[in-house]
Amino acid sequence: CYTEADTPNPQSVYGQTKLAGEQALATSGARHLIFRTSWVFGAHGANFAKTMLRLAAERQGLKVVADQFGAPTSAALIADVTAQVIGQYMQACRPASTDFPQFPFGLYHLVASGRTNWHEYAQAVVMAAQAAGKPLRMGPDDVQAITSAEYPLPAPRPANSCLDTKRLRETFGLCLPDWRQGLQHVLTQLL
């Protein structure tokens, strides 16, 4: 997994603009917190989990890339961690103090624990939908693993989106749940 100290190598214009935003903030002189994340999903908006639910209800099989790795991270987890870190900041900045405390500003990786690939992620979504009794035209075994080369996209995707969260966990005393917990929570809302 990548640490915050590793040199970024964005694979697309999207990644390059995200990195440019991080760099602009970091060099602005402002005190800042940057939470770098990936594979974000939630109950609202378009995302991979919702697409897999829709396709599993429409199709008898799917082909999903199995050679790209990361940690699906729920928007709820990102919001919760952000609130906890801001709470710690507020505690450190009591009104009686006029100086900013020695707060650990900077860049942190924020993703759920664990690691998977898109294929296993799709199977987990279909399995959960099946267990919830959602009418589907396919099951988890109908999700076929393919390579990235077999599913070309206009913008390249990194083979490894795994982010090491040790700095975030140790600095702020946080425990990040496994990606499956966040997925189950969102799927419970959707199903």
PDB file of C-alpha atoms in Angstrom, residues 82 142 172:
ATOM      1  CA  THR A  82     -13.658  14.036   9.266  1.00  0.00           C
ATOM      2  CA  ASP A 142     -22.225 -15.159 -12.655  1.00  0.00           C
ATOM      3  CA  PHE A 172      -5.794  10.531  15.693  1.00  0.00           C
TER       4      PHE A 172
END
